[in-house]
Amino acid sequence: MGDKLKLPVGIDDFEKIRRNTFYYIDKTKLIEQLFVNWGEVNLFTRPRRFGKTLNMSMLKCFFEIGADETLFNGLYISGNRQVCEEHMGKYPVIFLSLKNVEGLTFESAKYQMAELIGREAERFGVLKQSENLSETDKEDYLALTKKVNGKYVIDDDILYASLQTLSELLYKHYGKKTVILIDEYDVPLDKAFGHGYYREMVALIRAVFGKALKTNFALEFAVLTGCLRVSKESIFTGLNNFKILSVTDTRFDEQFGFTDKEVKELLACYHIENRFEETKRWYDGYHFGNADVYCPWDVINHVDRIKDDANAGPEAYWINTSGNELVKRFVDRAGKTTRNEIERLIAGESIEKHIRLDLTYDEIDNSIDNLWSVLFTTGYLTQTGLTKDGAYKLVIPNREVREVFKLQINEWFKKSIFSNTDRLQAFWKSFEDGNTLEIEKYINRVLSNSISVFDTKARKEEKESSYHNLLVGILTGNDDWLVKSNAEAGEGFADIIVETDDPDAGIIAELKYTKDFKEMETACSKALEQIKDRRYQEYLLNDDRRDILLYGIAFCKKRCKVIAEKMKI
């Protein structure tokens, strides 16, 4: 049966998944836990693409009046008859997803909020004829859905009170208190910060949420989701009924993200159990509370790909759903100490940091410590435990996120290298002239100030490749040179061949990696012997370039040794 089910790639509508027989990983225990761990207002913070919207859609389908109980047949919650009998289909539900509340200006974003609330209010057209509402109540409802020339027109005061007003009207009509679900509550704040109207958006969110979630007699309970736990003081002032369930909380820790067991069952359904270790290496590694979980977006996309193509490999699905601006900002801001810490993370080590779980968006760039905190709460880093003094042991969760850091580090490296044109041009001249002392000084300075992107446990060949890519990147910046990497020459493949703008001249460089500083000079000599033994010079001689300079270059950690030799023709 399982291999006949469609995979819900990009689908976060619970009813659509259940009605159209998509594969569904059962997270309905969340409903039961909401009553076991009761909170009147519950905020779940999780990284993006971890199933927040799908879970909110599931809650709406369960609690809303008129619920179709067949959607939950065979799922965990159907086994709890008490919860189902007391709560399924028993409440009016207001469900808002704020993921599209944005704009270049505050007025534009505010209209998106008004339109969102107006559209949700229109779902309850029954209120216009309700015998339980007064004429004044009905006027209040019409004010929420008023349009002029097809656009919603909601006065500011009405907008501020809109959620409270709608919940009260629903309570009066149905005689049941309202469940309020707000998905991606922090997206408008993120967008507002990026476009320069953060304070105005904070005031709007505070007004709308404050009235709906604080001292609202028509509220049964509320659930909010977001990526970042925005400081309570900024938008939830005075909200004493507020329960925050972050990535460190042990409650609900398996309800967002997939567990080992769930991933194994998913792979087994499509007869690709042999891809488990690969899936784990790339997409597992997140630690929420006491649970070890995978990113659902990655796993679903990966399985959808490999079930039909046995030769397909893992891809970076999660990181490609955003610009990863946060990592870019972090790497750009990193001083030498932080760059060393990034190297340790990429090498698989942990970094100990005190984390702030509540921040405002305008505080994020105030310090590098705040950026560490946001990288943790947004999923770019995860934790493996606490130190005695309460610091988190942070690690990069998996192969995919490690690739994000490498990508941004490489971009930062190019930017920092090519911004200092005087030093770069001096290096190119030294490289063309055979000035080994200046070449060593430049490369050693670059290595000292850059971030190594290879794993300390990597094989020797992989480390040589990292140094190789670094040097090729520097040399290809010279528009007057043709730089060949791993070029077929003589009886093998030369690491680097450079055809300079002098038609008679050329350069061949062979690179070696050694674990011991004392062996660097020997490694350089071996590199030169390899060039001559395998006759790499034939590549240049075939182009009638006879003024040939040979380089043996050795690397050890962040040090470089260079020996040059003129080719005798």
Coordinates of C-alpha atoms in Angstrom, one line a residue:
M1 CA 0.0 0.0 0.0
G2 CA 2.7 2.4 1.0
D3 CA 4.5 2.5 -2.3
K4 CA 1.3 3.5 -4.0
L5 CA 0.8 6.6 -1.8
K6 CA 1.8 10.0 -3.2
L7 CA 4.3 12.0 -1.2
P8 CA 3.0 15.5 -0.1
V9 CA 5.9 17.6 -1.5
G10 CA 5.1 21.2 -0.5
I11 CA 1.6 20.3 0.7
D12 CA 0.8 21.6 4.2
D13 CA -3.0 21.2 4.1
F14 CA -4.0 18.4 6.4
E15 CA -7.4 17.8 4.8
K16 CA -6.0 17.7 1.3
I17 CA -3.3 15.2 2.4
R18 CA -5.9 12.9 4.1
R19 CA -8.6 13.1 1.4
N20 CA -6.2 12.5 -1.5
T21 CA -4.3 9.6 0.1
F22 CA -1.0 11.2 0.5
Y23 CA 1.6 9.7 2.8
Y24 CA 1.1 11.2 6.3
I25 CA 3.4 10.9 9.3
D26 CA 1.0 10.9 12.2
K27 CA 1.5 13.9 14.5
T28 CA -2.0 13.9 16.1
K29 CA -0.5 13.2 19.5
L30 CA 0.0 16.9 19.5
I31 CA -3.8 17.3 20.2
E32 CA -3.7 15.1 23.3
Q33 CA -0.6 16.8 24.6
L34 CA -2.2 20.2 24.3
F35 CA -4.6 19.1 27.0
V36 CA -2.0 17.2 29.1
N37 CA 0.3 20.3 29.1
W38 CA -2.5 22.8 29.1
G39 CA -1.8 26.4 28.3
E40 CA -4.3 29.1 27.3
V41 CA -1.8 30.6 24.8
N42 CA 0.9 28.3 23.4
L43 CA 3.8 29.5 21.3
F44 CA 5.8 26.8 19.4
T45 CA 9.1 28.0 18.0
R46 CA 10.8 25.7 15.4
P47 CA 13.0 26.2 12.4
R48 CA 11.3 26.7 9.0
R49 CA 10.1 23.7 7.1
F50 CA 9.6 21.6 10.2
G51 CA 5.8 20.9 9.7
K52 CA 4.4 23.9 11.7
T53 CA 1.8 24.9 9.1
L54 CA 0.7 21.3 8.6
N55 CA 0.3 20.8 12.3
M56 CA -1.8 24.0 12.6
S57 CA -4.0 22.8 9.7
M58 CA -4.4 19.5 11.5
L59 CA -5.5 21.3 14.7
K60 CA -8.1 23.4 12.7
C61 CA -9.5 20.2 11.1
F62 CA -9.9 18.6 14.5
F63 CA -11.3 21.4 16.6
E64 CA -13.5 23.3 14.1
I65 CA -17.3 22.9 14.3
G66 CA -18.4 20.6 11.5
A67 CA -15.1 18.5 11.7
D68 CA -15.0 15.4 9.5
E69 CA -13.9 12.7 12.0
T70 CA -13.0 10.3 9.1
L71 CA -10.0 12.5 8.4
F72 CA -8.6 11.1 11.7
N73 CA -9.4 7.4 11.1
G74 CA -6.5 5.2 12.0
L75 CA -4.5 8.1 13.5
Y76 CA -3.2 8.2 17.1
I77 CA -5.8 10.7 18.4
S78 CA -8.7 8.5 17.2
G79 CA -7.7 6.0 20.0
N80 CA -8.3 8.7 22.7
R81 CA -12.1 8.5 22.7
Q82 CA -12.4 11.0 25.6
V83 CA -10.6 13.8 23.8
C84 CA -12.4 13.1 20.6
E85 CA -15.8 13.1 22.2
E86 CA -15.2 16.2 24.3
H87 CA -13.3 18.3 21.7
M88 CA -13.5 17.1 18.1
G89 CA -15.7 19.5 16.1
K90 CA -16.7 21.5 19.2
Y91 CA -15.2 25.0 18.6
P92 CA -15.3 27.9 16.2
V93 CA -11.7 28.2 14.9
I94 CA -9.9 31.3 13.6
F95 CA -6.9 30.3 11.5
L96 CA -4.4 32.9 10.2
S97 CA -1.1 32.2 8.5
L98 CA 1.0 35.4 8.5
K99 CA 3.6 34.1 6.1
N100 CA 2.5 36.5 3.4
V101 CA 2.1 39.6 5.6
E102 CA 4.8 41.7 4.1
G103 CA 5.5 44.6 1.8
L104 CA 8.1 47.3 1.0
T105 CA 6.2 49.8 3.1
F106 CA 4.3 49.5 6.4
E107 CA 1.0 50.5 4.6
S108 CA 1.4 47.7 2.2
A109 CA 2.1 45.1 4.9
K110 CA -0.8 46.5 7.0
Y111 CA -3.2 46.0 4.1
Q112 CA -2.0 42.4 3.8
M113 CA -2.9 41.9 7.5
A114 CA -6.3 43.5 6.9
E115 CA -7.0 41.4 3.9
L116 CA -6.0 38.2 5.7
I117 CA -8.4 39.0 8.6
G118 CA -11.1 40.1 6.2
R119 CA -10.9 36.8 4.3
E120 CA -11.0 34.8 7.4
A121 CA -14.0 36.7 8.7
E122 CA -15.8 36.1 5.4
R123 CA -15.6 32.3 6.1
F124 CA -18.2 33.0 8.8
G125 CA -20.9 34.5 6.6
V126 CA -23.5 32.8 8.9
L127 CA -22.9 35.6 11.3
K128 CA -24.8 38.0 9.0
Q129 CA -28.1 36.2 9.7
S130 CA -27.4 35.0 13.2
E131 CA -30.3 35.2 15.6
N132 CA -27.8 35.3 18.5
L133 CA -26.2 38.6 17.3
S134 CA -27.7 42.0 17.8
E135 CA -27.8 44.5 14.9
T136 CA -24.8 46.3 16.4
D137 CA -22.9 42.9 16.5
K138 CA -23.8 42.4 12.8
E139 CA -22.5 45.9 12.0
D140 CA -19.2 45.0 13.8
Y141 CA -19.0 41.9 11.6
L142 CA -19.7 43.8 8.4
A143 CA -16.9 46.3 9.4
L144 CA -14.4 43.4 9.3
T145 CA -15.4 42.4 5.7
K146 CA -16.1 45.8 4.2
K147 CA -14.8 46.3 0.7
V148 CA -14.5 49.3 -1.7
N149 CA -13.6 48.6 -5.3
G150 CA -12.7 45.1 -4.4
K151 CA -10.3 46.1 -1.6
Y152 CA -10.8 45.6 2.1
V153 CA -11.3 48.8 4.0
I154 CA -10.8 48.3 7.7
D155 CA -10.2 51.3 9.9
D156 CA -7.1 51.1 12.2
D157 CA -9.1 50.8 15.4
I158 CA -11.3 48.1 13.9
L159 CA -8.2 46.3 12.7
Y160 CA -6.5 46.4 16.1
A161 CA -9.6 44.8 17.7
S162 CA -10.4 42.5 14.8
L163 CA -9.4 39.1 16.2
Q164 CA -11.0 39.9 19.5
T165 CA -14.2 41.1 17.8
L166 CA -14.4 38.1 15.5
S167 CA -13.9 35.6 18.4
E168 CA -16.6 37.4 20.5
L169 CA -19.1 37.3 17.6
L170 CA -18.4 33.6 17.1
Y171 CA -18.8 32.9 20.8
K172 CA -22.1 34.7 20.8
H173 CA -23.4 32.8 17.7
Y174 CA -22.2 29.3 18.6
G175 CA -22.2 29.5 22.4
K176 CA -18.7 28.0 22.4
K177 CA -15.5 29.8 23.0
T178 CA -13.1 30.3 20.1
V179 CA -9.8 28.5 19.3
I180 CA -7.3 30.9 17.7
L181 CA -4.5 29.5 15.5
I182 CA -1.8 31.9 14.3
D183 CA 0.9 30.4 12.0
E184 CA 4.2 32.1 11.3
Y185 CA 3.5 34.9 13.7
D186 CA 7.0 36.4 13.4
V187 CA 7.3 36.6 9.6
P188 CA 5.8 40.2 9.4
L189 CA 8.4 41.3 12.0
D190 CA 11.2 39.8 10.0
K191 CA 10.1 41.4 6.8
A192 CA 9.4 44.7 8.5
F193 CA 12.9 44.8 10.0
G194 CA 14.4 44.2 6.5
H195 CA 12.4 47.0 5.0
G196 CA 12.7 49.6 7.8
Y197 CA 9.3 49.7 9.4
Y198 CA 9.9 47.4 12.3
R199 CA 8.6 49.6 15.1
E200 CA 5.3 50.2 13.2
M201 CA 4.8 46.5 12.7
V202 CA 5.6 45.7 16.3
A203 CA 2.9 48.2 17.4
L204 CA 0.4 46.6 15.0
I205 CA 1.1 43.0 16.1
R206 CA 1.0 44.0 19.7
A207 CA -2.4 45.6 19.3
V208 CA -4.0 42.8 17.3
F209 CA -2.6 40.0 19.4
G210 CA -2.8 41.7 22.7
K211 CA -6.6 42.3 22.5
A212 CA -7.3 38.8 21.2
L213 CA -5.0 36.8 23.5
K214 CA -5.2 38.8 26.8
T215 CA -8.4 39.0 28.9
N216 CA -10.5 37.8 26.0
F217 CA -13.6 36.1 27.5
A218 CA -14.3 34.5 24.1
L219 CA -11.0 32.6 23.9
E220 CA -10.9 28.9 24.7
F221 CA -7.2 28.6 23.8
A222 CA -4.7 29.8 21.2
V223 CA -1.7 28.2 19.4
L224 CA 1.0 30.3 17.7
T225 CA 4.0 29.1 15.7
G226 CA 7.1 30.9 14.4
C227 CA 10.8 30.5 13.9
L228 CA 12.0 33.0 16.4
R229 CA 10.9 33.6 20.0
V230 CA 10.4 37.3 19.8
S231 CA 10.9 39.0 23.2
K232 CA 7.7 38.9 25.2
E233 CA 8.2 42.5 26.2
S234 CA 8.0 43.6 22.6
I235 CA 4.7 42.2 21.5
F236 CA 3.2 40.1 24.3
T237 CA 3.4 42.6 27.2
G238 CA 1.2 41.7 30.1
L239 CA 0.3 38.3 28.7
N240 CA 0.4 36.1 31.8
N241 CA -1.3 33.1 30.2
F242 CA 1.5 32.6 27.8
K243 CA 3.4 29.3 27.4
I244 CA 6.5 29.2 25.3
L245 CA 7.5 25.8 23.8
S246 CA 10.9 26.3 22.2
V247 CA 13.4 23.9 20.7
T248 CA 14.8 23.3 24.2
D249 CA 11.5 22.2 25.7
T250 CA 11.0 18.5 26.3
R251 CA 7.2 18.8 25.9
F252 CA 6.0 18.2 22.3
D253 CA 9.6 17.5 21.3
E254 CA 8.7 14.8 18.7
Q255 CA 5.7 16.6 17.2
F256 CA 7.7 18.8 14.8
G257 CA 10.2 16.9 12.7
F258 CA 10.5 13.2 11.9
T259 CA 12.0 10.6 14.3
D260 CA 14.3 7.7 13.3
K261 CA 11.4 5.3 13.5
E262 CA 9.2 7.5 11.3
V263 CA 11.9 7.8 8.7
K264 CA 12.7 4.1 8.6
E265 CA 9.0 3.4 8.1
L266 CA 8.8 5.9 5.3
L267 CA 11.8 4.5 3.5
A268 CA 10.4 0.9 3.9
C269 CA 7.1 2.0 2.3
Y270 CA 9.0 2.8 -0.9
H271 CA 11.4 -0.1 -0.6
I272 CA 14.5 2.1 -0.2
E273 CA 15.6 1.0 3.3
N274 CA 19.2 0.9 2.1
R275 CA 19.2 4.7 1.9
F276 CA 18.6 5.2 5.6
E277 CA 22.2 6.0 6.6
E278 CA 22.6 8.5 3.8
T279 CA 19.3 10.2 4.8
K280 CA 20.4 10.4 8.4
R281 CA 23.8 11.8 7.6
W282 CA 22.3 14.6 5.4
Y283 CA 19.0 15.5 7.1
D284 CA 19.1 14.3 10.8
G285 CA 20.9 15.8 13.7
Y286 CA 18.4 18.3 15.1
H287 CA 17.8 18.0 18.9
F288 CA 14.4 19.3 20.2
G289 CA 14.1 18.8 23.9
N290 CA 15.1 15.1 24.4
A291 CA 14.2 14.1 20.8
D292 CA 16.6 13.6 17.8
V293 CA 14.7 14.6 14.7
Y294 CA 15.0 15.1 10.9
C295 CA 13.9 18.0 8.8
P296 CA 10.6 16.9 7.3
W297 CA 10.9 19.0 4.2
D298 CA 14.3 17.4 3.3
V299 CA 13.2 13.9 4.0
I300 CA 10.0 14.1 1.9
N301 CA 11.8 15.7 -1.0
H302 CA 14.7 13.3 -0.8
V303 CA 12.4 10.2 -0.7
D304 CA 10.3 11.6 -3.5
R305 CA 13.4 11.8 -5.6
I306 CA 15.2 8.6 -4.8
K307 CA 12.1 6.3 -4.9
D308 CA 12.0 6.8 -8.7
D309 CA 15.7 7.2 -9.4
A310 CA 18.1 4.9 -7.6
N311 CA 21.1 6.9 -8.9
A312 CA 19.9 10.2 -7.4
G313 CA 21.9 11.5 -4.5
P314 CA 21.1 13.8 -1.6
E315 CA 20.5 17.5 -2.3
A316 CA 20.3 20.6 -0.2
Y317 CA 16.5 21.0 -0.2
W318 CA 16.0 23.0 3.1
I319 CA 18.8 25.5 2.4
N320 CA 17.5 26.2 -1.1
T321 CA 14.2 27.5 0.3
S322 CA 15.7 30.7 1.5
G323 CA 18.7 33.0 0.8
N324 CA 20.4 31.9 4.0
E325 CA 21.0 35.6 4.7
L326 CA 21.5 34.9 8.4
V327 CA 24.6 32.7 7.9
K328 CA 25.9 35.3 5.4
R329 CA 25.5 38.1 8.0
F330 CA 27.1 35.9 10.6
V331 CA 30.2 35.0 8.5
D332 CA 30.6 38.7 7.4
R333 CA 30.5 39.8 11.1
A334 CA 32.9 37.1 12.3
G335 CA 36.2 38.2 13.8
K336 CA 39.2 35.9 14.1
T337 CA 38.0 34.2 17.2
T338 CA 34.6 33.5 15.7
R339 CA 36.2 32.3 12.4
N340 CA 38.2 29.8 14.5
E341 CA 34.9 28.7 16.1
I342 CA 33.3 28.2 12.7
E343 CA 36.2 26.1 11.6
R344 CA 35.7 23.9 14.7
L345 CA 32.0 23.5 13.9
I346 CA 32.7 22.5 10.3
A347 CA 35.2 20.0 11.6
G348 CA 32.4 18.4 13.7
E349 CA 33.4 19.9 17.1
S350 CA 31.0 21.6 19.5
I351 CA 31.1 25.2 20.6
E352 CA 29.9 26.3 24.0
K353 CA 27.7 29.4 24.0
H354 CA 25.2 31.0 26.3
I355 CA 22.0 31.4 24.3
R356 CA 19.3 34.1 24.5
L357 CA 16.0 32.4 23.4
D358 CA 14.1 35.7 23.4
L359 CA 15.3 38.5 21.1
T360 CA 13.8 41.3 19.1
Y361 CA 14.7 41.5 15.5
D362 CA 16.4 44.9 16.0
E363 CA 18.7 43.3 18.6
I364 CA 20.0 40.5 16.3
D365 CA 22.9 42.5 14.8
N366 CA 23.8 44.1 18.1
S367 CA 26.4 41.5 18.9
I368 CA 27.9 38.3 17.5
D369 CA 26.5 36.5 20.6
N370 CA 22.9 37.4 19.5
L371 CA 23.7 36.0 16.0
W372 CA 24.9 32.7 17.7
S373 CA 21.5 32.6 19.5
V374 CA 19.5 33.1 16.3
L375 CA 21.5 30.5 14.4
F376 CA 20.5 28.1 17.1
T377 CA 16.8 29.0 17.2
T378 CA 16.4 28.9 13.4
G379 CA 18.0 25.5 12.9
Y380 CA 21.5 26.3 11.5
L381 CA 22.9 25.0 14.8
T382 CA 21.6 22.5 17.2
Q383 CA 22.6 21.4 20.8
T384 CA 24.0 18.3 22.2
G385 CA 23.6 19.2 25.9
L386 CA 24.4 21.9 28.5
T387 CA 27.5 22.7 30.5
K388 CA 27.5 23.1 34.3
D389 CA 27.1 26.9 33.9
G390 CA 24.2 26.6 31.5
A391 CA 26.0 27.1 28.2
Y392 CA 24.7 25.1 25.2
K393 CA 27.0 22.7 23.4
L394 CA 26.3 23.8 19.8
V395 CA 27.0 21.7 16.7
I396 CA 26.1 21.9 13.0
P397 CA 23.3 19.4 12.7
N398 CA 24.1 17.6 9.5
R399 CA 25.8 17.5 6.1
E400 CA 23.3 19.8 4.4
V401 CA 23.7 22.7 6.9
R402 CA 27.4 22.2 6.8
E403 CA 27.2 22.9 3.0
V404 CA 25.4 26.2 3.8
F405 CA 28.3 27.4 5.9
K406 CA 30.8 26.3 3.3
L407 CA 28.9 28.1 0.6
Q408 CA 28.7 31.4 2.6
I409 CA 32.4 31.1 3.7
N410 CA 33.5 30.7 0.1
E411 CA 31.5 33.8 -0.9
W412 CA 33.0 35.7 2.0
F413 CA 36.5 34.5 1.0
K414 CA 36.1 35.7 -2.6
K415 CA 34.8 39.0 -1.4
S416 CA 37.6 39.6 1.1
I417 CA 40.4 38.4 -1.3
F418 CA 39.3 40.4 -4.3
S419 CA 38.5 43.6 -2.3
N420 CA 42.2 44.2 -1.7
T421 CA 43.3 44.6 -5.3
D422 CA 46.8 46.0 -4.5
R423 CA 47.8 42.9 -2.5
L424 CA 46.3 40.6 -5.0
Q425 CA 48.1 42.1 -8.0
A426 CA 51.3 42.0 -6.1
F427 CA 50.8 38.3 -5.5
W428 CA 50.1 37.6 -9.2
K429 CA 53.3 39.4 -10.1
S430 CA 55.2 37.4 -7.5
F431 CA 53.7 34.2 -8.8
E432 CA 54.7 35.1 -12.3
D433 CA 58.2 36.0 -11.3
G434 CA 58.9 33.1 -9.0
N435 CA 59.3 35.2 -5.8
T436 CA 58.6 32.4 -3.4
L437 CA 59.1 34.5 -0.2
E438 CA 56.3 36.9 -1.2
I439 CA 54.1 34.0 -2.4
E440 CA 54.5 32.3 1.0
K441 CA 53.8 35.6 2.9
Y442 CA 50.6 36.3 0.9
I443 CA 49.2 32.7 1.1
N444 CA 50.1 32.4 4.8
R445 CA 48.3 35.7 5.5
V446 CA 45.2 34.5 3.6
L447 CA 45.2 31.1 5.4
S448 CA 45.6 32.9 8.8
N449 CA 42.6 35.2 8.2
S450 CA 40.3 32.8 6.3
I451 CA 38.1 30.0 7.5
S452 CA 39.1 26.4 6.7
V453 CA 36.2 24.6 5.2
F454 CA 37.5 21.0 5.3
D455 CA 36.8 18.5 8.1
T456 CA 39.8 17.7 10.3
K457 CA 38.9 14.0 9.9
A458 CA 38.9 14.3 6.1
R459 CA 41.2 12.1 4.0
K460 CA 44.5 13.6 2.8
E461 CA 43.2 13.9 -0.8
E462 CA 40.2 15.9 0.4
K463 CA 42.4 18.3 2.3
E464 CA 44.7 18.7 -0.7
S465 CA 41.6 19.5 -2.7
S466 CA 40.6 22.3 -0.3
Y467 CA 44.0 24.0 -0.6
H468 CA 43.9 23.4 -4.4
N469 CA 40.5 25.2 -4.7
L470 CA 41.7 28.1 -2.6
L471 CA 44.8 28.7 -4.8
V472 CA 42.8 28.2 -8.0
G473 CA 40.3 30.7 -6.8
I474 CA 43.0 33.3 -6.2
L475 CA 44.7 32.7 -9.6
T476 CA 41.5 32.8 -11.7
G477 CA 40.9 36.3 -10.5
N478 CA 43.5 37.4 -13.0
D479 CA 41.5 38.1 -16.2
D480 CA 44.7 38.0 -18.3
W481 CA 45.6 34.4 -17.4
L482 CA 44.1 31.1 -18.5
V483 CA 44.1 28.9 -15.4
K484 CA 43.6 25.1 -15.9
S485 CA 42.7 22.9 -12.9
N486 CA 43.5 19.2 -13.0
A487 CA 44.5 19.4 -16.6
E488 CA 45.4 16.3 -18.5
A489 CA 49.1 16.6 -19.3
G490 CA 52.0 14.2 -20.1
E491 CA 51.3 11.0 -18.2
G492 CA 48.8 12.3 -15.7
F493 CA 46.9 15.3 -14.5
A494 CA 48.6 18.5 -13.4
D495 CA 47.1 20.3 -10.4
I496 CA 47.4 23.8 -11.8
I497 CA 48.6 25.1 -15.2
V498 CA 48.7 28.8 -15.9
E499 CA 49.0 30.3 -19.4
T500 CA 50.1 33.8 -18.7
D501 CA 49.6 36.8 -21.0
D502 CA 53.2 36.3 -22.2
P503 CA 52.7 33.8 -25.1
D504 CA 56.2 32.3 -24.5
A505 CA 55.6 31.7 -20.7
G506 CA 53.7 29.3 -18.5
I507 CA 53.4 28.0 -15.0
I508 CA 52.9 24.5 -13.5
A509 CA 52.1 24.0 -9.9
E510 CA 51.8 20.8 -8.0
L511 CA 50.3 20.8 -4.4
K512 CA 50.9 18.5 -1.5
Y513 CA 49.4 18.3 2.0
T514 CA 51.4 17.1 5.0
K515 CA 50.5 16.6 8.7
D516 CA 53.9 17.7 9.9
F517 CA 55.5 21.2 9.5
K518 CA 58.9 19.6 9.3
E519 CA 58.0 17.6 6.2
M520 CA 56.8 20.6 4.2
E521 CA 60.1 21.2 2.3
T522 CA 60.4 17.5 1.4
A523 CA 56.8 17.6 0.2
C524 CA 57.6 20.6 -2.1
S525 CA 60.6 18.7 -3.6
K526 CA 58.3 15.6 -4.2
A527 CA 55.8 17.9 -6.0
L528 CA 58.5 19.2 -8.3
E529 CA 59.8 15.6 -9.0
Q530 CA 56.2 14.6 -9.9
I531 CA 55.9 17.4 -12.4
K532 CA 59.1 16.3 -14.2
D533 CA 58.6 12.5 -13.9
R534 CA 55.1 12.7 -15.4
R535 CA 56.2 15.3 -18.0
Y536 CA 53.4 17.8 -17.2
Q537 CA 55.4 20.4 -19.1
E538 CA 54.3 18.8 -22.4
Y539 CA 51.0 20.6 -22.1
L540 CA 52.8 24.0 -22.4
L541 CA 55.4 22.9 -24.9
N542 CA 52.6 21.8 -27.2
D543 CA 51.6 25.5 -27.2
D544 CA 55.2 26.5 -27.9
R545 CA 55.5 28.0 -24.4
R546 CA 59.1 27.3 -23.4
D547 CA 59.7 29.8 -20.6
I548 CA 58.2 27.5 -18.0
L549 CA 58.2 28.0 -14.2
L550 CA 57.5 25.1 -11.9
Y551 CA 56.2 25.2 -8.4
G552 CA 56.1 22.6 -5.6
I553 CA 53.7 23.9 -2.9
A554 CA 53.1 22.2 0.4
F555 CA 50.4 23.0 3.0
C556 CA 50.2 22.1 6.6
K557 CA 47.2 23.4 8.6
K558 CA 47.5 27.2 8.0
R559 CA 51.0 27.3 6.7
C560 CA 52.4 27.2 3.2
K561 CA 55.9 26.4 1.8
V562 CA 56.8 27.1 -1.8
I563 CA 59.8 26.0 -3.9
A564 CA 60.2 27.3 -7.5
E565 CA 62.3 26.0 -10.3
K566 CA 62.8 27.2 -13.9
M567 CA 62.3 24.4 -16.4
K568 CA 65.3 23.6 -18.5
I569 CA 64.3 22.9 -22.1

